[in-house]
Amino acid sequence: MNQVFLVLYLVKKMTAIYSPSEDSYLLSGILKEQLPKLLQKNPDLKFLEIGAGSGIHLETAFNLGIKKENIFSSDINSDSVNHCNLLGFNCIQSDLFENIKDKFNLIIFNPPYLPEDKNEPKDSKIITTGGKKGNEIIIKFLKQAKNYLKKDGKIFLITSSLTGRINFFDFDYKVKEIGCEKLFFERLCVWELIS
Ligand SMILES: C[S@@+](CC[C@H](N)C(=O)[O-])C[C@H]1O[C@@H](n2cnc3c(N)ncnc32)[C@H](O)[C@@H]1O
């Protein structure tokens, strides 16, 4: 009986971590395209992922040659943090930049970007819902992120066509679309932002 509870507990824990999906694979593809160029310019590149989830991008960053000691990450979800630590990465629990102290050459974020769906369970909401219009967490991120960029640092950020309006210029970023994907019900884009 105890074993049944243990299995149920572990399954519940596992579902609380975002499983890599189309948005993750889009960002992964961008990292594979962009990181070799960035590493050529700066082999000592310092990398931060906000909202690391399953750690998919930490693995990619490491496999592409970023030194492990230069890979930093965080998540608001303690299960993701524990999971990424078990994978051997430096990951701390933090609401956006709350517990981040340093500055980085590259910050990436595949945020919760969907508008609130009242029927969605609470534990999956924290992974997918970016507030009432879907843009609240992104806007908070944009206000904070520039303070954590080194000179010439960049941000790669995902948004969806379902996300409420975001004007990057309001936050003084130079912006370039570096990859998009059309899905059945939405279009996802990765933006490169420079402060
Ligand atoms: C869409 S998932 C992306 C996970 C992973 N990076 C990927 O691409 O597969 C969003 C992640 O952001 C985390 N998250 C949500 N709100 C956050 C916040 N305020 N600060 C830090 N992480 C947050 C979630 O727990 C989740 O792991």
CSV table of C-alpha atoms and ligand atoms in Angstrom, one decimal:
chain,number,residue,atom,x,y,z
A,1,MET,CA,0.0,0.0,0.0
A,2,ASN,CA,2.8,2.4,1.0
A,3,GLN,CA,4.4,1.7,-2.4
A,4,VAL,CA,1.2,2.6,-4.2
A,5,PHE,CA,1.2,6.0,-2.3
A,6,LEU,CA,4.9,6.4,-3.2
A,7,VAL,CA,4.2,5.8,-6.9
A,8,LEU,CA,1.2,8.2,-6.9
A,9,TYR,CA,3.3,10.8,-5.1
A,10,LEU,CA,6.1,10.5,-7.6
A,11,VAL,CA,3.7,10.7,-10.6
A,12,LYS,CA,2.1,13.8,-9.1
A,13,LYS,CA,5.6,15.3,-8.7
A,14,MET,CA,6.6,14.4,-12.3
A,15,THR,CA,3.5,16.0,-13.7
A,16,ALA,CA,4.4,19.3,-11.9
A,17,ILE,CA,7.5,19.7,-14.2
A,18,TYR,CA,6.8,21.0,-17.7
A,19,SER,CA,7.5,18.3,-20.3
A,20,PRO,CA,9.3,19.6,-23.3
A,21,SER,CA,6.8,20.7,-25.9
A,22,GLU,CA,6.7,22.6,-29.3
A,23,ASP,CA,7.8,25.8,-27.6
A,24,SER,CA,10.8,24.0,-25.9
A,25,TYR,CA,11.8,22.5,-29.2
A,26,LEU,CA,11.6,25.8,-31.0
A,27,LEU,CA,13.9,27.4,-28.4
A,28,SER,CA,16.2,24.4,-28.5
A,29,GLY,CA,16.6,24.8,-32.3
A,30,ILE,CA,17.4,28.5,-31.8
A,31,LEU,CA,20.1,27.7,-29.2
A,32,LYS,CA,21.6,25.1,-31.6
A,33,GLU,CA,21.7,27.8,-34.3
A,34,GLN,CA,22.9,30.8,-32.2
A,35,LEU,CA,25.1,29.4,-29.4
A,36,PRO,CA,28.0,28.3,-31.6
A,37,LYS,CA,28.3,31.8,-33.0
A,38,LEU,CA,28.0,33.4,-29.5
A,39,LEU,CA,30.6,31.0,-28.1
A,40,GLN,CA,33.0,31.7,-30.9
A,41,LYS,CA,33.0,35.3,-29.9
A,42,ASN,CA,33.0,34.6,-26.1
A,43,PRO,CA,34.1,31.1,-25.0
A,44,ASP,CA,33.5,32.1,-21.4
A,45,LEU,CA,29.8,33.0,-22.1
A,46,LYS,CA,27.7,33.1,-18.9
A,47,PHE,CA,24.2,31.7,-19.4
A,48,LEU,CA,21.1,32.0,-17.3
A,49,GLU,CA,17.8,30.2,-17.9
A,50,ILE,CA,14.7,31.5,-16.0
A,51,GLY,CA,12.1,28.8,-15.7
A,52,ALA,CA,14.3,25.8,-16.5
A,53,GLY,CA,11.5,23.2,-16.2
A,54,SER,CA,12.9,19.8,-17.2
A,55,GLY,CA,16.4,21.2,-17.8
A,56,ILE,CA,16.2,20.6,-21.6
A,57,HIS,CA,18.0,23.9,-22.4
A,58,LEU,CA,20.6,23.4,-19.7
A,59,GLU,CA,21.6,20.1,-21.4
A,60,THR,CA,21.6,21.8,-24.8
A,61,ALA,CA,23.7,24.6,-23.5
A,62,PHE,CA,26.2,22.2,-22.0
A,63,ASN,CA,26.3,19.9,-25.1
A,64,LEU,CA,27.0,23.0,-27.3
A,65,GLY,CA,30.0,23.8,-25.2
A,66,ILE,CA,29.0,26.3,-22.5
A,67,LYS,CA,31.2,25.5,-19.4
A,68,LYS,CA,29.1,23.9,-16.7
A,69,GLU,CA,30.3,26.5,-14.1
A,70,ASN,CA,28.8,29.2,-16.5
A,71,ILE,CA,25.4,27.6,-16.7
A,72,PHE,CA,22.9,29.0,-14.2
A,73,SER,CA,19.2,28.5,-13.9
A,74,SER,CA,16.1,29.0,-11.8
A,75,ASP,CA,12.5,28.1,-11.5
A,76,ILE,CA,9.7,29.1,-9.3
A,77,ASN,CA,8.7,25.5,-9.0
A,78,SER,CA,10.8,23.6,-6.4
A,79,ASP,CA,10.2,20.2,-8.2
A,80,SER,CA,11.9,21.7,-11.3
A,81,VAL,CA,14.7,23.1,-9.2
A,82,ASN,CA,15.4,19.7,-7.5
A,83,HIS,CA,15.2,17.9,-10.9
A,84,CYS,CA,17.7,20.3,-12.5
A,85,ASN,CA,20.0,20.0,-9.5
A,86,LEU,CA,19.8,16.2,-9.9
A,87,LEU,CA,20.9,16.6,-13.5
A,88,GLY,CA,24.0,18.3,-12.1
A,89,PHE,CA,23.1,21.9,-12.9
A,90,ASN,CA,23.1,25.0,-10.7
A,91,CYS,CA,19.5,25.8,-10.3
A,92,ILE,CA,17.8,27.9,-7.6
A,93,GLN,CA,14.2,28.6,-6.7
A,94,SER,CA,13.4,32.1,-7.6
A,95,ASP,CA,10.4,34.1,-8.8
A,96,LEU,CA,11.9,35.6,-11.9
A,97,PHE,CA,15.1,37.5,-10.8
A,98,GLU,CA,14.2,37.6,-7.0
A,99,ASN,CA,17.2,35.5,-6.0
A,100,ILE,CA,19.5,36.1,-8.9
A,101,LYS,CA,22.6,38.2,-8.1
A,102,ASP,CA,24.9,38.1,-11.1
A,103,LYS,CA,24.9,39.4,-14.7
A,104,PHE,CA,24.9,37.2,-17.8
A,105,ASN,CA,25.8,37.3,-21.5
A,106,LEU,CA,22.7,35.3,-22.4
A,107,ILE,CA,19.4,35.0,-20.6
A,108,ILE,CA,16.7,32.7,-22.0
A,109,PHE,CA,13.1,32.3,-20.9
A,110,ASN,CA,10.3,30.2,-22.3
A,111,PRO,CA,7.7,31.7,-20.0
A,112,PRO,CA,4.1,30.8,-19.1
A,113,TYR,CA,2.5,32.9,-21.9
A,114,LEU,CA,-1.1,31.7,-22.2
A,115,PRO,CA,-4.1,33.8,-21.0
A,116,GLU,CA,-5.8,32.4,-17.9
A,117,ASP,CA,-8.2,29.5,-18.4
A,118,LYS,CA,-10.4,29.4,-15.3
A,119,ASN,CA,-10.8,25.6,-15.7
A,120,GLU,CA,-7.1,24.8,-15.7
A,121,PRO,CA,-5.8,23.1,-12.5
A,122,LYS,CA,-3.6,25.2,-10.2
A,123,ASP,CA,-0.4,23.2,-10.6
A,124,SER,CA,-0.4,23.3,-14.4
A,125,LYS,CA,-1.5,27.0,-14.4
A,126,ILE,CA,1.9,28.0,-12.9
A,127,ILE,CA,3.7,26.4,-15.8
A,128,THR,CA,1.5,27.7,-18.7
A,129,THR,CA,-0.5,30.8,-17.6
A,130,GLY,CA,1.1,34.2,-17.8
A,131,GLY,CA,-1.7,36.0,-16.0
A,132,LYS,CA,-5.2,37.1,-17.1
A,133,LYS,CA,-4.0,38.1,-20.6
A,134,GLY,CA,-1.0,35.9,-20.7
A,135,ASN,CA,1.5,38.8,-20.8
A,136,GLU,CA,1.9,39.7,-17.1
A,137,ILE,CA,4.9,37.5,-16.2
A,138,ILE,CA,6.6,38.5,-19.5
A,139,ILE,CA,6.1,42.2,-18.7
A,140,LYS,CA,7.6,41.7,-15.2
A,141,PHE,CA,10.5,39.8,-16.8
A,142,LEU,CA,11.1,42.6,-19.3
A,143,LYS,CA,11.2,45.2,-16.6
A,144,GLN,CA,13.8,43.2,-14.5
A,145,ALA,CA,15.9,41.4,-17.1
A,146,LYS,CA,18.0,44.3,-18.4
A,147,ASN,CA,19.5,44.7,-14.9
A,148,TYR,CA,21.0,41.2,-15.2
A,149,LEU,CA,22.6,41.5,-18.6
A,150,LYS,CA,26.3,42.1,-19.1
A,151,LYS,CA,27.3,44.8,-21.6
A,152,ASP,CA,26.3,43.4,-25.1
A,153,GLY,CA,24.3,40.7,-23.4
A,154,LYS,CA,21.2,39.2,-25.1
A,155,ILE,CA,17.9,37.7,-24.2
A,156,PHE,CA,16.0,34.9,-26.1
A,157,LEU,CA,12.3,35.0,-25.1
A,158,ILE,CA,9.3,33.1,-26.4
A,159,THR,CA,5.9,34.5,-26.9
A,160,SER,CA,2.7,33.2,-28.5
A,161,SER,CA,0.1,34.8,-30.8
A,162,LEU,CA,-2.3,34.0,-27.9
A,163,THR,CA,-0.3,36.2,-25.4
A,164,GLY,CA,-1.7,39.6,-24.7
A,165,ARG,CA,0.0,42.7,-26.3
A,166,ILE,CA,3.6,43.3,-25.5
A,167,ASN,CA,5.5,46.3,-26.8
A,168,PHE,CA,9.2,45.6,-26.3
A,169,PHE,CA,10.1,49.3,-27.1
A,170,ASP,CA,8.2,50.3,-23.9
A,171,PHE,CA,10.9,48.6,-22.0
A,172,ASP,CA,13.8,50.0,-24.1
A,173,TYR,CA,14.9,46.8,-25.8
A,174,LYS,CA,16.1,46.5,-29.4
A,175,VAL,CA,14.2,43.5,-30.7
A,176,LYS,CA,14.6,41.0,-33.6
A,177,GLU,CA,12.4,38.0,-34.4
A,178,ILE,CA,14.8,35.0,-34.7
A,179,GLY,CA,12.5,32.1,-35.2
A,180,CYS,CA,8.8,31.3,-35.4
A,181,GLU,CA,6.6,28.3,-35.7
A,182,LYS,CA,3.0,28.1,-36.8
A,183,LEU,CA,1.0,25.5,-34.8
A,184,PHE,CA,-2.6,24.4,-35.2
A,185,PHE,CA,-4.0,27.1,-32.9
A,186,GLU,CA,-1.2,29.6,-32.3
A,187,ARG,CA,2.1,31.0,-33.6
A,188,LEU,CA,5.1,30.9,-31.4
A,189,CYS,CA,8.1,33.2,-31.8
A,190,VAL,CA,11.5,33.6,-30.3
A,191,TRP,CA,12.7,37.2,-29.9
A,192,GLU,CA,16.2,38.3,-29.5
A,193,LEU,CA,16.3,41.3,-27.2
A,194,ILE,CA,19.3,43.7,-26.6
A,195,SER,CA,19.1,46.3,-23.9
B,1,LIG,C1,6.6,26.8,-20.4
B,1,LIG,S1,7.6,26.2,-19.1
B,1,LIG,C2,9.2,26.1,-19.9
B,1,LIG,C3,10.1,25.0,-19.3
B,1,LIG,C4,11.4,24.8,-20.0
B,1,LIG,N1,12.2,26.0,-20.0
B,1,LIG,C5,11.2,24.4,-21.5
B,1,LIG,O1,11.4,25.2,-22.4
B,1,LIG,O2,10.7,23.3,-21.7
B,1,LIG,C6,7.7,27.6,-18.1
B,1,LIG,C7,8.6,27.4,-16.8
B,1,LIG,O3,8.7,28.6,-16.1
B,1,LIG,C8,8.5,28.4,-14.7
B,1,LIG,N2,8.0,29.6,-14.1
B,1,LIG,C9,6.7,30.1,-14.1
B,1,LIG,N3,6.6,31.3,-13.5
B,1,LIG,C10,7.9,31.6,-13.1
B,1,LIG,C11,8.4,32.7,-12.4
B,1,LIG,N4,7.7,33.7,-12.0
B,1,LIG,N5,9.8,32.7,-12.2
B,1,LIG,C12,10.6,31.6,-12.6
B,1,LIG,N6,10.1,30.5,-13.2
B,1,LIG,C13,8.7,30.5,-13.5
B,1,LIG,C14,7.5,27.2,-14.7
B,1,LIG,O4,7.6,26.5,-13.4
B,1,LIG,C15,8.0,26.4,-15.8
B,1,LIG,O5,9.0,25.5,-15.5
